[in-house]
Amino acid sequence: MAPLEALALEYPLIDSNFRKFCASHGIFTVEDFLVHDLYALAAFAEQDCSSDELKQGITQVLSILDNQHRPWLNGLELLENAEQKKHLSTGCERIDVLLQGGLREGHVTELVGPSSSGKTQICLQAAANVAKKYAGMVVYLDSGNSFSPKRMAQFLSRSFNPANSEVNQILERVMSSIMHHSVFDMFTLLDLLHQLLHDFKSQICCQVRMVIIDSLSSLISPVLGGGGAHGHALMVSAGFLLKELAHEHNLSVVVTNHMVAGEAGASKPALGESWKNIPHVRLLLSRYHVANACCISILKHPYLETGKTVEFVIT
């Protein structure tokens, strides 16, 4: 769920006139709609000169909300889904072995860890590998100017045979398959996610295999400040959109999250208890003080044992 303006492209009834009417009653987002007295809103619409169009717009928003409810799955369908081998390799063999194939399609995977623990490196390597190995497109949403095309090119260059005369052409094809967007606020992120959903439904970006948000927590944390319900609703909306993208369009969605101080000074993932239930998979990264050795362990996974850990090296 998102600002009403983000829905205008897909739903013509939510036009500027309807949004102005809603704004005059303090309604700017779908979340505002949920807590408003709809009977009172419909009564105000009746008094407007364009009452029919306004009532149609109200009905349209209610229809959007109704469609958010995902159909139930029975146990057999869940078992069949679990047994399907739908993974995208990260480009790091040890991580792929830990995850029994790599990053699962249809899942939201969260990489959580302190600064310099290797989260961005895994994102860059996975993006490069997916674009090369699977000839798929990758949408890379960057909130901290951490996207490095040179670093990505280094990952790719290591996998090429030096005698291959087509290295430059392959590198150009792979790099052109990675769509980078700078995102610095939550509302821009929601707009982009809605645009992605619209493009999928219009079959504009059907070649996309992976969506990466590095870092999601830096976008959500500012709107959670103060403990208000609005920021929490935006976080849940982003989580729902990411799961919808993953599930409905068979994407591997990867997000990064940082660590904050918890009880007794111990570190814990940011974004709180509500968020931790949203990702399907949660992986904890840490980095040793020597060399470039890192450690990754499973905090949460629907099919694999938690607590399993492997070490890997960032080169």
CSV table of C-alpha atoms in Angstrom, one decimal:
chain,number,residue,atom,x,y,z
A,1,MET,CA,0.0,0.0,0.0
A,2,ALA,CA,1.3,3.5,-0.9
A,3,PRO,CA,0.5,7.1,-1.5
A,4,LEU,CA,-2.7,7.5,-3.7
A,5,GLU,CA,-0.6,9.2,-6.3
A,6,ALA,CA,1.4,6.1,-6.9
A,7,LEU,CA,-1.8,4.2,-7.9
A,8,ALA,CA,-2.9,6.8,-10.5
A,9,LEU,CA,-1.0,5.2,-13.4
A,10,GLU,CA,-2.6,1.8,-13.0
A,11,TYR,CA,-6.0,3.1,-11.9
A,12,PRO,CA,-7.4,6.1,-13.9
A,13,LEU,CA,-10.2,6.6,-11.4
A,14,ILE,CA,-7.7,7.7,-8.8
A,15,ASP,CA,-7.1,10.9,-10.8
A,16,SER,CA,-6.0,14.4,-9.6
A,17,ASN,CA,-9.6,15.4,-8.8
A,18,PHE,CA,-10.2,12.3,-6.6
A,19,ARG,CA,-6.8,12.8,-4.8
A,20,LYS,CA,-7.6,16.5,-4.1
A,21,PHE,CA,-11.0,15.4,-2.6
A,22,CYS,CA,-9.2,12.8,-0.4
A,23,ALA,CA,-6.5,15.3,0.6
A,24,SER,CA,-9.2,17.8,1.8
A,25,HIS,CA,-10.2,15.1,4.3
A,26,GLY,CA,-6.7,14.3,5.4
A,27,ILE,CA,-6.3,11.2,3.2
A,28,PHE,CA,-3.0,10.9,1.3
A,29,THR,CA,-2.3,7.2,1.4
A,30,VAL,CA,-4.1,3.9,1.2
A,31,GLU,CA,-3.3,3.5,4.9
A,32,ASP,CA,-5.2,6.8,5.6
A,33,PHE,CA,-8.1,5.2,3.9
A,34,LEU,CA,-8.1,2.3,6.3
A,35,VAL,CA,-8.6,4.4,9.4
A,36,HIS,CA,-11.1,6.9,7.9
A,37,ASP,CA,-14.9,6.8,8.3
A,38,LEU,CA,-15.9,5.7,4.8
A,39,TYR,CA,-19.5,6.4,5.4
A,40,ALA,CA,-18.7,10.0,6.2
A,41,LEU,CA,-16.4,10.2,3.2
A,42,ALA,CA,-19.2,8.8,0.9
A,43,ALA,CA,-21.6,11.4,2.3
A,44,PHE,CA,-19.1,14.2,1.5
A,45,ALA,CA,-18.7,12.8,-2.0
A,46,GLU,CA,-22.5,13.0,-2.5
A,47,GLN,CA,-22.4,16.7,-2.0
A,48,ASP,CA,-19.7,17.2,-4.6
A,49,CYS,CA,-20.5,18.2,-8.2
A,50,SER,CA,-18.6,15.1,-9.4
A,51,SER,CA,-20.1,12.8,-6.9
A,52,ASP,CA,-20.4,9.8,-9.3
A,53,GLU,CA,-16.7,9.9,-10.2
A,54,LEU,CA,-15.7,10.3,-6.5
A,55,LYS,CA,-17.8,7.3,-5.4
A,56,GLN,CA,-16.3,5.2,-8.2
A,57,GLY,CA,-12.8,6.2,-6.9
A,58,ILE,CA,-13.7,5.2,-3.4
A,59,THR,CA,-15.0,1.8,-4.7
A,60,GLN,CA,-11.8,1.4,-6.7
A,61,VAL,CA,-9.6,1.9,-3.6
A,62,LEU,CA,-11.7,-0.6,-1.6
A,63,SER,CA,-11.3,-3.0,-4.4
A,64,ILE,CA,-7.5,-2.6,-4.3
A,65,LEU,CA,-7.6,-3.3,-0.6
A,66,ASP,CA,-9.7,-6.4,-1.1
A,67,ASN,CA,-7.3,-7.8,-3.7
A,68,GLN,CA,-4.4,-7.6,-1.2
A,69,HIS,CA,-5.7,-10.8,0.5
A,70,ARG,CA,-3.6,-13.6,-0.9
A,71,PRO,CA,-5.5,-16.9,-1.7
A,72,TRP,CA,-5.0,-19.7,0.8
A,73,LEU,CA,-2.6,-22.6,0.0
A,74,ASN,CA,-3.2,-26.1,1.2
A,75,GLY,CA,-0.5,-28.4,2.7
A,76,LEU,CA,0.2,-30.2,-0.6
A,77,GLU,CA,0.7,-26.9,-2.5
A,78,LEU,CA,3.1,-25.7,0.2
A,79,LEU,CA,5.0,-29.0,0.1
A,80,GLU,CA,5.3,-28.9,-3.7
A,81,ASN,CA,6.6,-25.3,-3.4
A,82,ALA,CA,9.2,-26.3,-0.8
A,83,GLU,CA,10.5,-29.2,-3.0
A,84,GLN,CA,10.9,-27.1,-6.1
A,85,LYS,CA,14.6,-26.3,-6.7
A,86,LYS,CA,14.4,-22.6,-7.7
A,87,HIS,CA,17.6,-20.9,-6.8
A,88,LEU,CA,19.9,-18.2,-8.2
A,89,SER,CA,23.6,-18.7,-7.5
A,90,THR,CA,25.2,-15.8,-5.5
A,91,GLY,CA,28.5,-16.3,-7.3
A,92,CYS,CA,30.1,-17.5,-4.0
A,93,GLU,CA,30.3,-21.3,-3.8
A,94,ARG,CA,30.4,-21.5,0.0
A,95,ILE,CA,27.3,-19.4,0.4
A,96,ASP,CA,25.5,-21.4,-2.3
A,97,VAL,CA,26.3,-24.6,-0.4
A,98,LEU,CA,25.0,-23.2,2.8
A,99,LEU,CA,21.7,-22.2,1.1
A,100,GLN,CA,21.6,-25.5,-0.9
A,101,GLY,CA,21.7,-23.7,-4.2
A,102,GLY,CA,21.7,-20.0,-3.6
A,103,LEU,CA,19.1,-17.3,-3.2
A,104,ARG,CA,15.7,-18.8,-3.7
A,105,GLU,CA,13.3,-17.4,-6.2
A,106,GLY,CA,9.9,-16.4,-4.8
A,107,HIS,CA,11.5,-15.4,-1.5
A,108,VAL,CA,12.6,-12.2,0.2
A,109,THR,CA,16.1,-12.7,1.6
A,110,GLU,CA,17.5,-10.3,4.2
A,111,LEU,CA,21.2,-9.8,4.7
A,112,VAL,CA,21.8,-8.3,8.1
A,113,GLY,CA,25.1,-7.3,9.7
A,114,PRO,CA,27.2,-4.4,10.9
A,115,SER,CA,29.0,-2.0,8.7
A,116,SER,CA,31.7,-3.6,6.5
A,117,SER,CA,30.5,-7.1,7.1
A,118,GLY,CA,30.2,-7.9,3.4
A,119,LYS,CA,26.5,-7.2,2.7
A,120,THR,CA,27.1,-4.9,-0.3
A,121,GLN,CA,29.8,-7.2,-1.7
A,122,ILE,CA,27.3,-10.1,-1.7
A,123,CYS,CA,24.7,-7.9,-3.4
A,124,LEU,CA,27.1,-6.8,-6.1
A,125,GLN,CA,28.5,-10.3,-6.7
A,126,ALA,CA,25.0,-11.8,-6.8
A,127,ALA,CA,23.8,-9.1,-9.3
A,128,ALA,CA,26.7,-9.7,-11.6
A,129,ASN,CA,26.4,-13.5,-11.4
A,130,VAL,CA,22.6,-13.5,-12.1
A,131,ALA,CA,23.0,-11.2,-15.1
A,132,LYS,CA,25.8,-13.4,-16.5
A,133,LYS,CA,24.8,-16.9,-15.6
A,134,TYR,CA,21.0,-16.7,-16.1
A,135,ALA,CA,20.9,-13.9,-18.8
A,136,GLY,CA,18.4,-12.2,-16.5
A,137,MET,CA,18.0,-8.5,-15.6
A,138,VAL,CA,18.6,-7.2,-12.1
A,139,VAL,CA,17.0,-4.2,-10.6
A,140,TYR,CA,19.5,-2.6,-8.1
A,141,LEU,CA,18.0,0.0,-5.7
A,142,ASP,CA,20.9,1.9,-4.0
A,143,SER,CA,20.2,4.1,-1.0
A,144,GLY,CA,23.8,4.8,0.1
A,145,ASN,CA,25.8,5.4,-3.1
A,146,SER,CA,27.4,2.0,-2.5
A,147,PHE,CA,26.8,0.6,-6.0
A,148,SER,CA,30.2,0.1,-7.7
A,149,PRO,CA,30.2,-0.9,-11.4
A,150,LYS,CA,34.0,-1.3,-11.2
A,151,ARG,CA,33.7,-3.8,-8.4
A,152,MET,CA,31.0,-5.6,-10.3
A,153,ALA,CA,33.2,-5.7,-13.4
A,154,GLN,CA,36.0,-7.3,-11.3
A,155,PHE,CA,33.7,-10.1,-10.2
A,156,LEU,CA,32.7,-10.7,-13.8
A,157,SER,CA,36.3,-10.6,-15.1
A,158,ARG,CA,37.4,-13.4,-12.8
A,159,SER,CA,34.9,-15.7,-14.3
A,160,PHE,CA,36.0,-15.1,-17.9
A,161,ASN,CA,38.5,-17.2,-19.8
A,162,PRO,CA,41.4,-14.8,-20.7
A,163,ALA,CA,41.6,-16.3,-24.1
A,164,ASN,CA,38.0,-15.5,-24.9
A,165,SER,CA,38.0,-12.9,-27.6
A,166,GLU,CA,34.4,-11.9,-26.8
A,167,VAL,CA,35.1,-10.8,-23.2
A,168,ASN,CA,34.3,-7.2,-23.8
A,169,GLN,CA,31.0,-8.0,-25.6
A,170,ILE,CA,30.0,-10.3,-22.8
A,171,LEU,CA,30.9,-7.7,-20.1
A,172,GLU,CA,28.9,-5.1,-22.0
A,173,ARG,CA,25.9,-7.3,-22.3
A,174,VAL,CA,26.0,-8.3,-18.6
A,175,MET,CA,26.5,-4.8,-17.3
A,176,SER,CA,23.7,-3.4,-19.4
A,177,SER,CA,21.4,-6.0,-17.8
A,178,ILE,CA,21.7,-4.4,-14.4
A,179,MET,CA,19.4,-1.4,-13.9
A,180,HIS,CA,20.6,0.9,-11.1
A,181,HIS,CA,18.4,3.4,-9.4
A,182,SER,CA,19.4,5.8,-6.5
A,183,VAL,CA,16.7,5.9,-3.8
A,184,PHE,CA,17.0,8.2,-0.9
A,185,ASP,CA,13.6,8.2,0.7
A,186,MET,CA,10.8,5.8,1.5
A,187,PHE,CA,8.2,7.3,-0.8
A,188,THR,CA,10.5,7.1,-3.8
A,189,LEU,CA,11.0,3.4,-2.9
A,190,LEU,CA,7.3,2.7,-2.7
A,191,ASP,CA,6.7,4.5,-6.1
A,192,LEU,CA,9.5,2.4,-7.7
A,193,LEU,CA,8.0,-0.8,-6.3
A,194,HIS,CA,4.6,0.1,-7.6
A,195,GLN,CA,6.1,0.9,-10.9
A,196,LEU,CA,7.8,-2.5,-11.0
A,197,LEU,CA,4.5,-4.3,-10.3
A,198,HIS,CA,2.8,-2.3,-13.0
A,199,ASP,CA,5.6,-3.1,-15.5
A,200,PHE,CA,5.3,-6.8,-14.7
A,201,LYS,CA,1.6,-6.8,-15.2
A,202,SER,CA,2.2,-5.0,-18.5
A,203,GLN,CA,4.9,-7.5,-19.4
A,204,ILE,CA,7.4,-4.6,-19.7
A,205,CYS,CA,10.1,-6.1,-17.4
A,206,CYS,CA,9.4,-9.8,-17.6
A,207,GLN,CA,13.2,-10.6,-17.9
A,208,VAL,CA,13.9,-9.4,-14.4
A,209,ARG,CA,15.1,-12.2,-12.1
A,210,MET,CA,16.3,-10.3,-9.1
A,211,VAL,CA,15.6,-7.1,-7.1
A,212,ILE,CA,18.2,-5.8,-4.7
A,213,ILE,CA,17.7,-3.0,-2.1
A,214,ASP,CA,20.9,-1.9,-0.5
A,215,SER,CA,20.1,-0.7,2.1
A,216,LEU,CA,16.4,-1.0,3.0
A,217,SER,CA,16.9,-0.1,6.7
A,218,SER,CA,18.4,3.3,5.8
A,219,LEU,CA,15.2,4.1,4.0
A,220,ILE,CA,12.8,2.7,6.7
A,221,SER,CA,14.5,3.8,9.9
A,222,PRO,CA,13.9,7.6,9.4
A,223,VAL,CA,10.1,7.1,9.1
A,224,LEU,CA,10.0,4.9,12.1
A,225,GLY,CA,11.4,7.6,14.4
A,226,GLY,CA,9.0,8.7,17.1
A,227,GLY,CA,7.1,5.4,17.2
A,228,GLY,CA,4.2,6.7,15.2
A,229,ALA,CA,1.8,4.3,13.4
A,230,HIS,CA,2.4,6.0,10.0
A,231,GLY,CA,6.0,4.9,9.8
A,232,HIS,CA,5.2,1.4,10.8
A,233,ALA,CA,2.4,1.2,8.1
A,234,LEU,CA,4.9,2.4,5.5
A,235,MET,CA,7.4,-0.4,6.5
A,236,VAL,CA,4.7,-3.0,6.4
A,237,SER,CA,3.6,-1.7,3.0
A,238,ALA,CA,7.1,-2.0,1.6
A,239,GLY,CA,7.4,-5.5,3.0
A,240,PHE,CA,4.1,-6.6,1.4
A,241,LEU,CA,5.1,-5.1,-2.0
A,242,LEU,CA,8.5,-7.0,-1.9
A,243,LYS,CA,6.8,-10.3,-1.0
A,244,GLU,CA,4.2,-9.7,-3.8
A,245,LEU,CA,7.0,-9.1,-6.3
A,246,ALA,CA,8.8,-12.2,-5.2
A,247,HIS,CA,5.8,-14.5,-5.0
A,248,GLU,CA,3.7,-13.4,-8.0
A,249,HIS,CA,6.6,-12.9,-10.4
A,250,ASN,CA,9.1,-15.5,-9.2
A,251,LEU,CA,11.8,-13.1,-8.3
A,252,SER,CA,14.6,-13.4,-5.8
A,253,VAL,CA,14.4,-10.2,-3.7
A,254,VAL,CA,17.4,-9.3,-1.6
A,255,VAL,CA,17.5,-6.5,1.0
A,256,THR,CA,20.1,-5.4,3.5
A,257,ASN,CA,19.7,-4.3,7.1
A,258,HIS,CA,22.1,-2.9,9.7
A,259,MET,CA,22.6,-3.7,13.4
A,260,VAL,CA,21.5,-1.6,16.4
A,261,ALA,CA,22.2,-1.9,20.1
A,262,GLY,CA,20.0,-4.3,22.0
A,263,GLU,CA,19.6,-5.3,25.6
A,264,ALA,CA,22.8,-5.5,27.7
A,265,GLY,CA,24.7,-3.9,24.8
A,266,ALA,CA,24.3,-6.8,22.5
A,267,SER,CA,23.7,-6.0,18.8
A,268,LYS,CA,20.5,-7.0,17.0
A,269,PRO,CA,19.0,-6.4,13.6
A,270,ALA,CA,17.4,-3.0,13.1
A,271,LEU,CA,13.7,-2.4,12.2
A,272,GLY,CA,12.2,-4.2,15.2
A,273,GLU,CA,10.1,-7.2,15.9
A,274,SER,CA,7.4,-6.4,13.3
A,275,TRP,CA,9.9,-6.4,10.4
A,276,LYS,CA,11.6,-9.7,11.3
A,277,ASN,CA,8.5,-11.7,10.3
A,278,ILE,CA,8.5,-10.3,6.8
A,279,PRO,CA,11.6,-11.7,5.1
A,280,HIS,CA,11.4,-15.4,4.3
A,281,VAL,CA,15.1,-15.8,4.9
A,282,ARG,CA,17.4,-13.9,7.3
A,283,LEU,CA,21.1,-14.2,7.0
A,284,LEU,CA,23.6,-12.8,9.6
A,285,LEU,CA,27.0,-11.5,8.4
A,286,SER,CA,30.0,-10.7,10.4
A,287,ARG,CA,33.6,-9.9,9.5
A,288,TYR,CA,36.8,-11.0,11.2
A,289,HIS,CA,39.5,-8.5,12.0
A,290,VAL,CA,42.1,-10.3,9.9
A,291,ALA,CA,42.2,-10.3,6.1
A,292,ASN,CA,38.9,-10.3,4.3
A,293,ALA,CA,37.4,-13.3,6.0
A,294,CYS,CA,33.7,-13.1,6.7
A,295,CYS,CA,31.1,-15.4,8.3
A,296,ILE,CA,27.5,-15.9,7.3
A,297,SER,CA,24.9,-17.8,9.3
A,298,ILE,CA,21.2,-18.7,8.9
A,299,LEU,CA,19.0,-16.8,11.4
A,300,LYS,CA,15.7,-17.7,9.7
A,301,HIS,CA,14.8,-20.0,6.8
A,302,PRO,CA,11.6,-21.9,6.0
A,303,TYR,CA,13.3,-25.1,4.9
A,304,LEU,CA,16.9,-25.1,6.3
A,305,GLU,CA,18.2,-25.5,9.8
A,306,THR,CA,19.0,-22.3,11.6
A,307,GLY,CA,22.3,-21.7,13.1
A,308,LYS,CA,24.4,-23.2,10.3
A,309,THR,CA,27.4,-21.1,9.5
A,310,VAL,CA,30.1,-20.9,6.8
A,311,GLU,CA,33.1,-18.7,6.3
A,312,PHE,CA,34.0,-17.0,3.0
A,313,VAL,CA,36.5,-14.6,1.7
A,314,ILE,CA,35.8,-11.3,-0.1
A,315,THR,CA,38.4,-10.7,-2.8
